[in-house]
Amino acid sequence: MTTIEGSVALVTGGQRGLGRAFVHGLLSRGAAKVYATARRTVESNDPRIVPLTLDITDPDAVEAVAAQAGDVGIVVNNAGALFPGSLLKADMADVVATFETNVFGALRVARAFAPILAANGGGALVDIHSALSWGAGAAAYGASKAALWSLTNSLRIELSGQHTQVVGVHLGFADTDMVKAMKVDKLSPEQVADAVLHGVEKGESEVLVDEVSRRMKAALAGPVEGLTVTIGR
C-alpha cells in the first residue's frame, strides 16, 4: 500500500494522453510534486508539475533524470510506442524500436529509480501493460507488452526486499493519440488513471482496468485460439 497524499511522483510520457491523466490524477489525490517527462517538454503553469526532458531509450538521459529526481517515491512507467505492421512484414527497425521503448526503456527507468525508491521508504513502481500482453496477433506491440509483464512480475520479487509496491496494469485501449486511428471502444485516460491510482492506494499488485483485460486474463486458462486479436495488418 502506497500513500499518494504528500508524495513525490514521476510519470514517463507524462505530458500527453494517458501520462498527463496520471499527472493530474496524482495531484488530485494530494501528491506534492510530479515530474512529468517527455522527449519534448512544455512548461506548466502549475508549480507542482516539474517538466523533465527524457527519452527512455537513451541510458544517459535516464540516469540524468534520476539524478534530478532523487526525492521520488512513486514511478509510473507509462511511456510507450506502437508501430503498425505484422511481425513478418513490418520494418525490422520498428520492431526493435518497439522493444527499446516498451521493454528496455521501462527497465532502464526501473533500474535507475529502484535505489531512489528504496532510499525514500520503498514507494511504488507502476508498469503500464496492455490486455494485448495476453493476446496473439498484436505483432511487436503485444509481444513487447508481454515481455514487460514478465519483467514486472520478476521486478516485484526483486524489489520486495526494499518494500517497493510493484503494480502491473492491464487495459484494452485508452483514448489517446497513439491509438486515435483505431476504431475500437476506448476508455478515457482519466478513467484509467483513477482506477490505477486507486489500486496503488489499496496496495494491489495488479490492476485490470476494464472488462476487456478481465476477460483476456480469464481466457489464459483456455485454448490459445481464444486469445487472438488483430491489429496493425
CSV table of C-alpha atoms in Angstrom, one decimal:
chain,number,residue,atom,x,y,z
A,1,MET,CA,0.0,0.0,0.0
A,2,THR,CA,1.4,3.4,-1.0
A,3,THR,CA,0.2,6.8,0.2
A,4,ILE,CA,-0.2,9.3,-2.6
A,5,GLU,CA,-1.1,12.3,-0.5
A,6,GLY,CA,2.1,14.3,0.1
A,7,SER,CA,4.2,12.1,-2.2
A,8,VAL,CA,6.6,13.0,-5.0
A,9,ALA,CA,6.0,11.1,-8.2
A,10,LEU,CA,7.4,10.7,-11.7
A,11,VAL,CA,5.5,9.8,-14.8
A,12,THR,CA,7.2,8.9,-18.0
A,13,GLY,CA,5.4,10.2,-21.1
A,14,GLY,CA,3.7,12.5,-18.7
A,15,GLN,CA,2.8,15.4,-20.9
A,16,ARG,CA,0.3,13.8,-23.3
A,17,GLY,CA,-2.6,11.4,-23.2
A,18,LEU,CA,-2.6,8.7,-20.5
A,19,GLY,CA,0.6,10.1,-18.9
A,20,ARG,CA,-1.0,13.6,-18.5
A,21,ALA,CA,-4.0,11.9,-16.9
A,22,PHE,CA,-1.7,10.2,-14.4
A,23,VAL,CA,0.0,13.5,-13.6
A,24,HIS,CA,-3.3,15.2,-12.8
A,25,GLY,CA,-4.7,12.2,-11.1
A,26,LEU,CA,-1.7,12.1,-8.7
A,27,LEU,CA,-2.1,15.8,-7.9
A,28,SER,CA,-5.9,15.4,-7.3
A,29,ARG,CA,-5.1,12.7,-4.8
A,30,GLY,CA,-2.7,15.0,-3.0
A,31,ALA,CA,0.7,14.4,-4.5
A,32,ALA,CA,3.0,17.3,-3.5
A,33,LYS,CA,5.0,17.2,-6.8
A,34,VAL,CA,5.0,15.3,-10.0
A,35,TYR,CA,7.9,15.1,-12.5
A,36,ALA,CA,6.3,14.9,-16.0
A,37,THR,CA,8.8,13.6,-18.5
A,38,ALA,CA,8.6,13.8,-22.3
A,39,ARG,CA,11.0,13.9,-25.2
A,40,ARG,CA,9.9,17.4,-25.9
A,41,THR,CA,8.7,19.2,-22.8
A,42,VAL,CA,6.3,22.0,-22.3
A,43,GLU,CA,6.3,24.2,-19.2
A,44,SER,CA,3.4,24.1,-16.8
A,45,ASN,CA,1.6,26.8,-15.0
A,46,ASP,CA,1.1,24.5,-12.1
A,47,PRO,CA,4.2,24.8,-9.8
A,48,ARG,CA,3.6,21.2,-8.6
A,49,ILE,CA,4.4,19.9,-12.1
A,50,VAL,CA,8.1,19.7,-13.0
A,51,PRO,CA,8.7,19.0,-16.7
A,52,LEU,CA,11.8,16.9,-17.4
A,53,THR,CA,13.2,16.0,-20.8
A,54,LEU,CA,13.6,12.3,-21.2
A,55,ASP,CA,14.0,9.7,-24.0
A,56,ILE,CA,13.8,6.4,-22.1
A,57,THR,CA,15.7,4.7,-24.9
A,58,ASP,CA,18.7,6.8,-24.0
A,59,PRO,CA,20.5,5.3,-20.9
A,60,ASP,CA,22.4,8.6,-20.2
A,61,ALA,CA,19.1,10.5,-20.3
A,62,VAL,CA,17.5,8.1,-17.9
A,63,GLU,CA,20.4,8.4,-15.4
A,64,ALA,CA,20.4,12.2,-15.7
A,65,VAL,CA,16.7,12.4,-14.9
A,66,ALA,CA,17.2,10.0,-11.9
A,67,ALA,CA,19.9,12.4,-10.7
A,68,GLN,CA,17.5,15.3,-10.8
A,69,ALA,CA,14.6,13.4,-9.1
A,70,GLY,CA,16.1,11.9,-6.0
A,71,ASP,CA,13.0,12.7,-3.9
A,72,VAL,CA,10.7,10.4,-5.9
A,73,GLY,CA,8.5,7.9,-4.1
A,74,ILE,CA,6.2,6.8,-7.0
A,75,VAL,CA,7.3,6.0,-10.5
A,76,VAL,CA,4.7,5.4,-13.3
A,77,ASN,CA,6.3,3.7,-16.3
A,78,ASN,CA,3.9,5.0,-18.9
A,79,ALA,CA,5.9,5.9,-21.9
A,80,GLY,CA,5.3,3.5,-24.8
A,81,ALA,CA,5.4,3.1,-28.6
A,82,LEU,CA,3.1,1.4,-31.1
A,83,PHE,CA,4.2,0.9,-34.7
A,84,PRO,CA,1.8,-0.6,-37.3
A,85,GLY,CA,2.6,-3.8,-39.2
A,86,SER,CA,2.9,-7.5,-38.7
A,87,LEU,CA,6.0,-9.3,-37.3
A,88,LEU,CA,6.9,-10.6,-40.7
A,89,LYS,CA,6.2,-7.5,-42.8
A,90,ALA,CA,6.9,-4.6,-40.6
A,91,ASP,CA,10.3,-2.8,-40.9
A,92,MET,CA,12.6,-4.6,-38.5
A,93,ALA,CA,13.8,-1.3,-37.2
A,94,ASP,CA,10.2,-0.6,-36.0
A,95,VAL,CA,10.1,-3.9,-34.2
A,96,VAL,CA,13.4,-3.1,-32.5
A,97,ALA,CA,12.3,0.4,-31.6
A,98,THR,CA,9.1,-1.1,-30.0
A,99,PHE,CA,11.1,-3.2,-27.7
A,100,GLU,CA,13.6,-0.5,-27.0
A,101,THR,CA,10.8,1.7,-25.7
A,102,ASN,CA,8.2,-0.7,-24.2
A,103,VAL,CA,10.7,-3.2,-22.6
A,104,PHE,CA,14.2,-1.9,-22.3
A,105,GLY,CA,13.2,1.7,-21.8
A,106,ALA,CA,10.9,0.7,-19.0
A,107,LEU,CA,13.5,-1.5,-17.4
A,108,ARG,CA,16.1,1.3,-17.6
A,109,VAL,CA,13.7,3.5,-15.6
A,110,ALA,CA,13.1,0.8,-13.1
A,111,ARG,CA,16.8,0.1,-12.6
A,112,ALA,CA,17.6,3.8,-12.3
A,113,PHE,CA,14.8,4.6,-9.8
A,114,ALA,CA,14.9,1.4,-7.7
A,115,PRO,CA,17.7,2.7,-5.3
A,116,ILE,CA,15.8,6.1,-5.1
A,117,LEU,CA,12.6,4.3,-4.1
A,118,ALA,CA,14.5,2.3,-1.5
A,119,ALA,CA,16.1,5.4,-0.1
A,120,ASN,CA,12.7,7.0,0.2
A,121,GLY,CA,11.0,4.1,2.0
A,122,GLY,CA,10.0,1.8,-0.8
A,123,GLY,CA,7.2,3.5,-2.6
A,124,ALA,CA,5.7,2.2,-5.8
A,125,LEU,CA,6.6,1.3,-9.3
A,126,VAL,CA,3.7,1.2,-11.7
A,127,ASP,CA,4.2,-0.5,-15.1
A,128,ILE,CA,1.6,0.0,-17.9
A,129,HIS,CA,1.0,-3.2,-19.8
A,130,SER,CA,-2.0,-4.0,-22.1
A,131,ALA,CA,-4.6,-6.6,-22.4
A,132,LEU,CA,-2.7,-7.4,-25.6
A,133,SER,CA,0.1,-8.7,-23.4
A,134,TRP,CA,-2.1,-11.9,-23.4
A,135,GLY,CA,-3.3,-11.9,-27.0
A,136,ALA,CA,-1.8,-13.3,-30.1
A,137,GLY,CA,-2.0,-11.2,-33.2
A,138,ALA,CA,-0.9,-7.8,-31.8
A,139,ALA,CA,2.5,-8.0,-33.5
A,140,ALA,CA,5.5,-6.3,-31.9
A,141,TYR,CA,3.4,-4.2,-29.6
A,142,GLY,CA,1.7,-7.2,-28.0
A,143,ALA,CA,5.0,-9.1,-27.8
A,144,SER,CA,6.7,-6.2,-26.1
A,145,LYS,CA,3.9,-5.8,-23.6
A,146,ALA,CA,4.1,-9.5,-22.8
A,147,ALA,CA,7.8,-9.1,-22.2
A,148,LEU,CA,7.1,-6.1,-19.9
A,149,TRP,CA,4.5,-8.1,-18.0
A,150,SER,CA,7.1,-10.8,-17.3
A,151,LEU,CA,9.7,-8.2,-16.3
A,152,THR,CA,7.2,-6.6,-13.9
A,153,ASN,CA,6.5,-9.9,-12.2
A,154,SER,CA,10.2,-10.5,-11.7
A,155,LEU,CA,10.8,-6.9,-10.5
A,156,ARG,CA,8.0,-7.5,-8.0
A,157,ILE,CA,10.1,-10.3,-6.4
A,158,GLU,CA,13.4,-8.4,-6.7
A,159,LEU,CA,12.0,-5.2,-5.1
A,160,SER,CA,10.0,-6.9,-2.4
A,161,GLY,CA,13.0,-6.8,0.0
A,162,GLN,CA,13.1,-3.0,-0.2
A,163,HIS,CA,9.3,-2.8,0.3
A,164,THR,CA,8.5,-1.3,-3.1
A,165,GLN,CA,5.0,-2.0,-4.3
A,166,VAL,CA,5.2,-3.1,-7.9
A,167,VAL,CA,1.9,-2.7,-9.8
A,168,GLY,CA,1.2,-4.2,-13.2
A,169,VAL,CA,-1.6,-2.5,-15.2
A,170,HIS,CA,-3.7,-4.1,-18.0
A,171,LEU,CA,-6.3,-2.4,-20.1
A,172,GLY,CA,-7.8,-2.5,-23.6
A,173,PHE,CA,-7.5,0.8,-25.2
A,174,ALA,CA,-7.4,4.3,-23.8
A,175,ASP,CA,-8.5,7.3,-25.9
A,176,THR,CA,-5.0,8.7,-26.7
A,177,ASP,CA,-3.2,9.9,-29.8
A,178,MET,CA,-1.3,6.6,-30.1
A,179,VAL,CA,-4.5,4.7,-31.0
A,180,LYS,CA,-6.7,7.5,-32.4
A,181,ALA,CA,-6.9,5.8,-35.8
A,182,MET,CA,-8.2,2.5,-34.4
A,183,LYS,CA,-11.9,2.0,-34.5
A,184,VAL,CA,-12.3,0.3,-31.1
A,185,ASP,CA,-14.0,1.0,-27.8
A,186,LYS,CA,-11.8,3.2,-25.7
A,187,LEU,CA,-11.6,4.3,-22.1
A,188,SER,CA,-10.9,7.9,-21.2
A,189,PRO,CA,-7.4,8.4,-19.9
A,190,GLU,CA,-8.9,9.8,-16.7
A,191,GLN,CA,-10.8,6.6,-16.1
A,192,VAL,CA,-7.6,4.6,-16.4
A,193,ALA,CA,-5.6,6.8,-14.2
A,194,ASP,CA,-8.3,6.8,-11.5
A,195,ALA,CA,-8.5,3.0,-11.5
A,196,VAL,CA,-4.8,2.5,-11.3
A,197,LEU,CA,-4.1,5.1,-8.6
A,198,HIS,CA,-7.0,3.6,-6.6
A,199,GLY,CA,-5.2,0.3,-6.9
A,200,VAL,CA,-1.9,1.8,-5.8
A,201,GLU,CA,-3.5,3.2,-2.6
A,202,LYS,CA,-5.2,-0.1,-1.9
A,203,GLY,CA,-1.9,-2.0,-2.1
A,204,GLU,CA,-2.8,-4.0,-5.2
A,205,SER,CA,-0.1,-5.7,-7.3
A,206,GLU,CA,-2.2,-5.9,-10.4
A,207,VAL,CA,-4.9,-3.7,-11.8
A,208,LEU,CA,-7.2,-5.0,-14.5
A,209,VAL,CA,-8.8,-1.7,-15.6
A,210,ASP,CA,-11.6,-2.9,-17.8
A,211,GLU,CA,-13.8,-5.8,-18.8
A,212,VAL,CA,-11.5,-6.5,-21.8
A,213,SER,CA,-8.5,-7.1,-19.6
A,214,ARG,CA,-10.5,-9.2,-17.2
A,215,ARG,CA,-11.8,-11.4,-20.0
A,216,MET,CA,-8.3,-11.7,-21.5
A,217,LYS,CA,-6.8,-12.7,-18.1
A,218,ALA,CA,-9.6,-15.3,-17.6
A,219,ALA,CA,-9.0,-16.7,-21.0
A,220,LEU,CA,-5.4,-17.6,-20.2
A,221,ALA,CA,-6.8,-20.8,-18.7
A,222,GLY,CA,-8.4,-21.7,-22.0
A,223,PRO,CA,-7.1,-22.6,-25.5
A,224,VAL,CA,-4.7,-20.3,-27.3
A,225,GLU,CA,-7.3,-19.7,-30.0
A,226,GLY,CA,-9.4,-17.7,-27.5
A,227,LEU,CA,-6.6,-15.2,-27.2
A,228,THR,CA,-6.3,-13.9,-30.7
A,229,VAL,CA,-6.6,-10.2,-31.6
A,230,THR,CA,-5.9,-8.4,-34.9
A,231,ILE,CA,-4.3,-5.0,-35.1
A,232,GLY,CA,-1.8,-3.4,-37.5
A,233,ARG,CA,-2.2,-5.7,-40.5
